[in-house]
Short mmCIF file of C-alpha atoms in Angstrom, two decimals:
data_model
loop_
_atom_site.label_atom_id
_atom_site.label_comp_id
_atom_site.label_asym_id
_atom_site.label_seq_id
_atom_site.Cartn_x
_atom_site.Cartn_y
_atom_site.Cartn_z
CA UNK A 1 61.47 155.69 166.70
CA UNK A 2 63.42 152.66 168.25
CA UNK A 3 66.43 150.92 166.66
CA UNK A 4 65.34 148.16 164.68
CA UNK A 5 62.14 149.46 163.38
CA UNK A 6 61.90 150.11 159.56
CA UNK A 7 63.65 153.28 158.41
CA UNK A 8 66.22 153.07 161.41
CA UNK A 9 70.02 152.28 161.17
CA UNK A 10 71.22 149.15 162.44
CA UNK A 11 73.39 149.61 165.61
CA UNK A 12 76.91 149.22 165.03
CA UNK A 13 79.28 146.36 166.43
CA UNK A 14 80.60 148.67 168.94
CA UNK A 15 76.92 149.76 170.08
CA UNK A 16 75.68 146.20 170.45
CA UNK A 17 78.94 145.36 172.58
CA UNK A 18 78.30 148.26 174.83
CA UNK A 19 74.46 147.66 175.12
CA UNK A 20 75.12 143.95 176.12
CA UNK A 21 77.59 145.14 178.73
CA UNK A 22 75.18 147.58 180.20
CA UNK A 23 72.39 144.75 180.27
CA UNK A 24 74.64 142.69 182.36
CA UNK A 25 75.62 145.21 184.60
CA UNK A 26 72.12 145.92 185.37
CA UNK A 27 71.61 142.58 186.76
CA UNK A 28 71.44 142.21 190.67
CA UNK A 29 74.84 140.83 191.65
CA UNK A 30 74.26 137.15 192.76
CA UNK A 31 76.94 134.65 194.07
CA UNK A 32 76.24 131.47 191.59
CA UNK A 33 79.26 129.47 193.14
CA UNK A 34 78.66 126.89 195.61
CA UNK A 35 82.14 127.11 197.48
CA UNK A 36 84.63 130.02 197.44
CA UNK A 37 87.31 130.00 194.91
CA UNK A 38 90.97 131.98 194.79
CA UNK A 39 89.08 134.47 192.21
CA UNK A 40 86.74 135.48 195.25
CA UNK A 41 90.26 136.93 197.01
CA UNK A 42 91.55 138.45 193.68
CA UNK A 43 89.93 142.08 193.87
CA UNK A 44 88.02 141.53 190.46
CA UNK A 45 84.63 140.54 189.30
CA UNK A 46 84.16 137.64 191.69
CA UNK A 47 85.15 139.64 194.76
CA UNK A 48 83.07 142.58 193.85
CA UNK A 49 79.97 140.10 193.67
CA UNK A 50 80.70 138.34 196.75
CA UNK A 51 80.97 141.95 198.61
CA UNK A 52 77.97 143.34 196.95
CA UNK A 53 75.74 140.09 197.09
CA UNK A 54 76.67 138.61 200.41
CA UNK A 55 78.53 141.07 202.97
CA UNK A 56 76.78 144.65 201.87
CA UNK A 57 73.37 142.52 201.88
CA UNK A 58 73.92 141.59 205.46
CA UNK A 59 75.97 144.49 206.88
CA UNK A 60 74.38 147.38 204.82
CA UNK A 61 74.73 150.65 206.56
CA UNK A 62 75.47 154.24 205.35
CA UNK A 63 79.11 153.99 206.40
CA UNK A 64 79.94 150.88 204.36
CA UNK A 65 77.78 151.43 201.16
CA UNK A 66 80.53 153.64 199.60
CA UNK A 67 82.78 150.67 199.64
CA UNK A 68 86.05 152.90 199.78
CA UNK A 69 89.42 151.75 201.24
CA UNK A 70 87.98 152.67 204.59
CA UNK A 71 84.86 154.21 206.17
CA UNK A 72 84.81 157.71 207.04
CA UNK A 73 83.20 158.45 210.46
CA UNK A 74 81.70 161.55 212.17
CA UNK A 75 82.86 161.64 215.89
CA UNK A 76 81.98 164.61 217.98
CA UNK A 77 82.89 167.88 215.72
CA UNK A 78 85.63 165.82 213.60
CA UNK A 79 85.90 162.95 211.49
CA UNK A 80 87.84 159.64 211.50
CA UNK A 81 88.76 157.19 209.05
CA UNK A 82 88.59 153.37 209.99
CA UNK A 83 89.83 150.46 208.12
CA UNK A 84 91.04 146.68 208.20
CA UNK A 85 92.78 144.27 206.05
CA UNK A 86 94.43 140.93 206.10
CA UNK A 87 97.45 139.75 204.51
CA UNK A 88 98.41 135.97 203.54
CA UNK A 89 101.21 136.80 201.11
CA UNK A 90 103.36 133.83 199.71
CA UNK A 91 106.32 133.87 200.31
CA UNK A 92 106.44 135.71 203.65
CA UNK A 93 109.68 137.40 202.88
CA UNK A 94 110.24 138.84 199.26
CA UNK A 95 112.60 141.44 197.75
CA UNK A 96 111.98 144.87 198.99
CA UNK A 97 109.73 143.75 202.01
CA UNK A 98 107.84 141.01 204.07
CA UNK A 99 104.33 140.20 205.26
CA UNK A 100 105.00 142.53 208.30
CA UNK A 101 105.92 145.89 206.55
CA UNK A 102 103.22 145.20 203.94
CA UNK A 103 100.58 144.77 206.61
CA UNK A 104 101.48 147.98 208.19
CA UNK A 105 101.94 149.92 204.83
CA UNK A 106 98.66 148.37 203.34
CA UNK A 107 96.64 149.74 206.24
CA UNK A 108 98.24 153.02 206.28
CA UNK A 109 97.49 153.60 202.70
CA UNK A 110 93.90 152.70 203.11
CA UNK A 111 93.53 155.58 205.53
CA UNK A 112 95.50 157.89 203.38
CA UNK A 113 93.15 157.19 200.45
CA UNK A 114 90.31 158.50 202.50
CA UNK A 115 92.56 161.72 202.89
CA UNK A 116 93.30 160.75 206.60
CA UNK A 117 96.55 161.30 208.67
CA UNK A 118 97.05 157.57 210.19
CA UNK A 119 97.49 157.44 213.79
CA UNK A 120 97.12 154.05 215.29
CA UNK A 121 97.16 150.30 214.15
CA UNK A 122 96.22 146.91 215.56
CA UNK A 123 97.76 143.86 214.69
CA UNK A 124 96.25 140.33 214.68
CA UNK A 125 98.46 137.10 214.41
CA UNK A 126 97.27 133.70 212.98
CA UNK A 127 100.18 131.42 213.45
CA UNK A 128 100.60 127.95 212.59
CA UNK A 129 102.04 125.41 215.20
CA UNK A 130 105.79 124.84 214.14
CA UNK A 131 106.40 128.25 212.84
CA UNK A 132 109.80 129.45 213.63
CA UNK A 133 110.08 131.96 216.34
CA UNK A 134 112.84 133.76 214.51
CA UNK A 135 110.58 134.34 211.80
CA UNK A 136 107.87 135.82 213.82
CA UNK A 137 110.60 138.08 215.50
CA UNK A 138 111.86 139.07 212.08
CA UNK A 139 108.33 140.04 211.15
CA UNK A 140 107.49 141.94 214.37
CA UNK A 141 110.78 144.05 213.92
CA UNK A 142 109.77 144.73 210.15
CA UNK A 143 106.26 146.05 211.30
CA UNK A 144 107.87 148.03 214.18
CA UNK A 145 110.22 149.84 211.82
CA UNK A 146 107.57 150.30 209.07
CA UNK A 147 105.21 151.84 211.69
CA UNK A 148 107.95 154.11 212.74
CA UNK A 149 108.59 155.23 209.33
CA UNK A 150 104.96 155.85 208.78
CA UNK A 151 104.32 157.73 212.17
CA UNK A 152 101.75 155.40 213.61
CA UNK A 153 101.93 153.15 216.53
CA UNK A 154 100.68 149.67 217.01
CA UNK A 155 98.43 149.78 220.11
CA UNK A 156 96.64 146.64 220.42
CA UNK A 157 96.41 143.24 218.76
CA UNK A 158 95.78 139.31 219.20
CA UNK A 159 97.52 136.02 218.57
CA UNK A 160 96.09 132.81 217.77
CA UNK A 161 97.57 129.53 217.03
CA UNK A 162 96.24 126.62 214.88
CA UNK A 163 97.36 123.08 214.51
CA UNK A 164 100.19 122.28 212.16
CA UNK A 165 98.79 121.96 208.58
CA UNK A 166 95.77 124.02 209.22
CA UNK A 167 97.41 127.58 208.09
CA UNK A 168 100.54 128.43 206.09
CA UNK A 169 102.85 129.83 208.61
CA UNK A 170 101.55 133.27 209.54
CA UNK A 171 98.64 135.47 208.24
CA UNK A 172 98.38 139.03 209.60
CA UNK A 173 95.22 141.11 210.14
CA UNK A 174 95.80 144.99 210.89
CA UNK A 175 93.06 147.63 211.48
CA UNK A 176 93.82 151.50 211.39
CA UNK A 177 92.35 154.74 212.52
CA UNK A 178 93.34 158.11 211.30
CA UNK A 179 91.97 161.67 211.39
CA UNK A 180 90.81 163.94 208.57
CA UNK A 181 92.35 167.33 209.02
CA UNK A 182 91.03 168.75 205.68
CA UNK A 183 87.49 169.32 204.36
CA UNK A 184 88.07 167.48 201.16
CA UNK A 185 85.28 165.06 199.80
CA UNK A 186 86.73 162.30 198.22
CA UNK A 187 84.97 159.49 196.24
CA UNK A 188 83.40 158.47 192.82
CA UNK A 189 80.41 160.97 193.55
CA UNK A 190 83.00 163.88 193.03
CA UNK A 191 84.27 162.57 189.69
CA UNK A 192 83.27 164.55 186.60
CA UNK A 193 83.94 164.75 182.74
CA UNK A 194 87.00 166.55 182.05
CA UNK A 195 88.96 165.29 185.04
CA UNK A 196 92.51 163.78 184.62
CA UNK A 197 93.56 160.50 185.82
CA UNK A 198 97.03 160.18 187.46
CA UNK A 199 99.23 157.21 188.95
CA UNK A 200 101.67 158.08 191.57
CA UNK A 201 104.53 155.82 189.79
CA UNK A 202 105.44 152.65 187.84
CA UNK A 203 102.67 150.04 188.24
CA UNK A 204 102.85 146.09 188.47
CA UNK A 205 105.96 145.75 190.61
CA UNK A 206 104.69 144.29 193.65
CA UNK A 207 102.75 141.50 191.95
CA UNK A 208 105.64 140.61 189.62
CA UNK A 209 108.18 140.51 192.49
CA UNK A 210 105.94 138.06 194.65
CA UNK A 211 105.82 136.01 191.60
CA UNK A 212 109.53 135.82 190.67
CA UNK A 213 110.14 135.41 194.62
CA UNK A 214 108.39 132.11 194.26
CA UNK A 215 110.51 130.82 191.59
CA UNK A 216 107.58 130.08 189.35
CA UNK A 217 109.28 132.18 186.44
CA UNK A 218 112.81 131.67 185.05
CA UNK A 219 113.64 135.33 185.27
CA UNK A 220 116.65 137.08 186.78
CA UNK A 221 115.98 140.67 187.33
CA UNK A 222 116.62 143.41 189.68
CA UNK A 223 112.93 143.48 190.98
CA UNK A 224 111.58 144.69 194.33
CA UNK A 225 108.31 145.42 195.73
CA UNK A 226 107.28 148.88 195.72
CA UNK A 227 105.53 148.49 199.52
CA UNK A 228 105.58 152.10 201.00
CA UNK A 229 103.50 154.25 203.20
CA UNK A 230 101.59 156.64 200.68
CA UNK A 231 100.16 159.40 203.22
CA UNK A 232 103.14 161.63 202.46
CA UNK A 233 102.57 161.93 198.60
CA UNK A 234 98.62 162.12 199.28
CA UNK A 235 99.22 164.93 201.82
CA UNK A 236 101.40 167.01 199.26
CA UNK A 237 98.93 166.39 196.61
CA UNK A 238 95.82 167.57 198.89
CA UNK A 239 97.71 170.60 199.89
CA UNK A 240 98.76 171.68 196.43
CA UNK A 241 95.20 171.56 194.73
CA UNK A 242 92.79 172.06 197.62
CA UNK A 243 89.34 171.14 196.46
CA UNK A 244 90.78 169.81 193.18
CA UNK A 245 91.13 166.01 194.31
CA UNK A 246 88.21 163.99 193.27
CA UNK A 247 89.14 160.67 194.27
CA UNK A 248 91.93 158.53 195.52
CA UNK A 249 92.33 154.64 195.69
CA UNK A 250 95.46 152.35 196.28
CA UNK A 251 95.97 150.12 193.19
CA UNK A 252 96.48 146.70 195.20
CA UNK A 253 94.52 143.49 194.46
CA UNK A 254 93.30 143.80 190.64
CA UNK A 255 95.77 146.67 189.70
CA UNK A 256 94.74 149.93 188.11
CA UNK A 257 92.25 148.46 185.71
CA UNK A 258 90.13 146.95 188.50
CA UNK A 259 90.35 150.20 190.62
CA UNK A 260 89.11 152.35 187.55
CA UNK A 261 86.51 149.91 186.59
CA UNK A 262 85.01 150.24 190.24
CA UNK A 263 85.12 153.93 190.15
CA UNK A 264 83.71 154.32 186.78
CA UNK A 265 80.93 152.34 187.39
CA UNK A 266 80.17 154.05 190.68
CA UNK A 267 80.55 157.43 189.20
CA UNK A 268 78.58 156.67 185.96
CA UNK A 269 81.50 158.01 183.72
CA UNK A 270 84.01 156.77 181.35
CA UNK A 271 87.84 156.41 181.92
CA UNK A 272 89.89 156.69 178.93
CA UNK A 273 93.64 155.84 179.41
CA UNK A 274 96.48 156.35 177.11
CA UNK A 275 98.87 153.32 176.69
CA UNK A 276 102.02 155.37 175.80
CA UNK A 277 101.57 157.43 179.10
CA UNK A 278 101.31 154.26 181.58
CA UNK A 279 104.37 154.08 183.65
CA UNK A 280 105.55 150.42 183.24
CA UNK A 281 109.23 149.49 183.94
CA UNK A 282 110.38 147.18 180.88
CA UNK A 283 111.29 144.36 183.41
CA UNK A 284 107.78 144.17 184.70
CA UNK A 285 106.45 144.53 181.20
CA UNK A 286 108.60 141.57 180.01
CA UNK A 287 107.51 139.36 182.92
CA UNK A 288 103.90 140.19 182.18
CA UNK A 289 104.19 139.14 178.66
CA UNK A 290 105.63 135.47 179.82
CA UNK A 291 102.78 135.29 182.14
CA UNK A 292 100.16 136.37 179.45
CA UNK A 293 98.82 139.03 181.54
CA UNK A 294 98.32 143.12 181.21
CA UNK A 295 100.48 145.26 183.89
CA UNK A 296 97.14 147.19 184.33
CA UNK A 297 95.64 144.23 186.30
CA UNK A 298 98.87 143.58 188.43
CA UNK A 299 99.00 144.54 192.13
CA UNK A 300 100.92 147.41 193.37
CA UNK A 301 101.58 148.11 196.98
CA UNK A 302 103.09 151.69 197.09
CA UNK A 303 101.18 153.44 193.93
CA UNK A 304 97.74 155.04 194.01
CA UNK A 305 95.56 156.35 191.23
CA UNK A 306 94.06 159.96 191.86
CA UNK A 307 91.42 161.60 189.59
CA UNK A 308 91.90 165.44 189.85
CA UNK A 309 90.31 168.46 188.13
CA UNK A 310 91.56 168.57 184.82
CA UNK A 311 92.65 172.17 184.84
CA UNK A 312 94.87 171.35 187.81
CA UNK A 313 96.46 168.43 186.54
CA UNK A 314 99.75 170.07 185.83
CA UNK A 315 99.88 171.37 189.68
CA UNK A 316 98.83 167.90 190.80
CA UNK A 317 101.52 166.16 188.83
CA UNK A 318 104.10 168.39 190.21
CA UNK A 319 103.09 168.20 193.81
CA UNK A 320 103.45 164.42 193.37
CA UNK A 321 106.67 164.68 191.75
CA UNK A 322 108.20 166.70 194.35
CA UNK A 323 107.68 163.71 196.85
CA UNK A 324 110.21 160.86 196.55
CA UNK A 325 107.24 158.23 196.48
CA UNK A 326 105.96 160.20 193.44
CA UNK A 327 108.98 161.08 191.33
CA UNK A 328 107.71 158.98 188.61
CA UNK A 329 103.96 160.06 188.78
CA UNK A 330 102.21 160.50 185.34
CA UNK A 331 99.12 161.92 184.10
CA UNK A 332 97.62 158.65 182.32
CA UNK A 333 94.13 159.25 180.97
CA UNK A 334 90.94 161.45 181.28
CA UNK A 335 87.27 161.31 182.34
CA UNK A 336 84.38 161.44 179.75
CA UNK A 337 80.72 161.17 179.78
CA UNK A 338 80.38 158.06 177.44
CA UNK A 339 80.37 155.16 177.49
CA UNK A 340 79.20 155.40 181.07
CA UNK A 341 80.82 152.89 183.53
CA UNK A 342 83.46 151.57 181.19
CA UNK A 343 87.27 151.99 180.93
CA UNK A 344 88.98 152.30 177.71
CA UNK A 345 92.43 152.12 176.46
CA UNK A 346 93.81 154.22 173.52
CA UNK A 347 96.63 151.73 172.30
CA UNK A 348 99.94 152.81 171.15
CA UNK A 349 98.92 151.49 167.49
CA UNK A 350 96.16 153.87 167.50
CA UNK A 351 93.10 151.52 168.31
CA UNK A 352 90.81 151.54 171.17
CA UNK A 353 89.88 148.65 173.62
CA UNK A 354 87.84 147.92 176.54
CA UNK A 355 89.79 147.38 179.88
CA UNK A 356 87.25 145.20 181.78
CA UNK A 357 87.40 144.21 185.35
CA UNK A 358 89.49 141.64 186.42
CA UNK A 359 88.27 137.84 185.94
CA UNK A 360 90.00 135.18 187.79
CA UNK A 361 93.02 135.28 189.80
CA UNK A 362 96.28 135.17 187.50
CA UNK A 363 98.40 136.10 190.64
CA UNK A 364 96.94 134.57 193.98
CA UNK A 365 98.35 135.39 197.27
CA UNK A 366 100.07 138.61 196.63
CA UNK A 367 99.20 140.68 199.76
#
């Protein structure tokens, strides 16, 4: 007997909302806009629609379809990870980093999320006529230092110059190759109910730092980007709980909320977060309140989300905290069966709310 027939209970408001969400998600993604907007680069719903409805539609192949942080490729008897990323951050220089080390760390981290040890990078520069050579020299020096810290080498690249006013000083594109030395299978398909959700440290610091550096907020605070190479704490985690790590994602554009929405949808599972467990520094929380945004949606550049076997969560947390870049790691939630494809937040006041994927672009040009 279906809902709505005589003698059946009318669905609750919560059930109606969940059913409506499910109906919308079953629709085939389609780009409805006539022109690209900033939201298409924010990492949220518009980005996902653009990727799935346009790029995947044209480039579809087995290596691309998982839509992870990089592609895992079989080469001979081994496996390699391959990734690429572009950086358009404004301003180019900010507390804690600049576009140079951001480009290196971002690509290193995408390889690390595949479970790979990063090896080699490429670097492409789009420069605007009139860009100061001293600034370019500073960016190159920063990239070199970041590469040395990460144990990688920049082995090839390209440079293009466009007319004055046709760019914004300097854009950087990097690609990276790494080797997978463990048999671990990582990805949404491995996620299962009972797993634990961890974050490797305080969230939202990079995005808020960029906003303050632009002078758009009247805030005086000790803020710095969290940009850092993450393959060290990832290796510590994988070695501490072999076979127990299900999935890794770095929480860049769209923040932790968008990452978990993507994984929940792909895994057909529910993620339930506990608000009191979320590591957010007071200054970041205060800035987010001024902006009217949730720290869960603010980008990080040195934090990642891990889903691990729930029975091994303590060992995973200990492994992360043993590394300097994971000293403030926390278990922030769990995986459940229902409602499939959604992320829920158990609030500090005892309620529960849906954490949807990012809509729009509250913090443009942050990476």
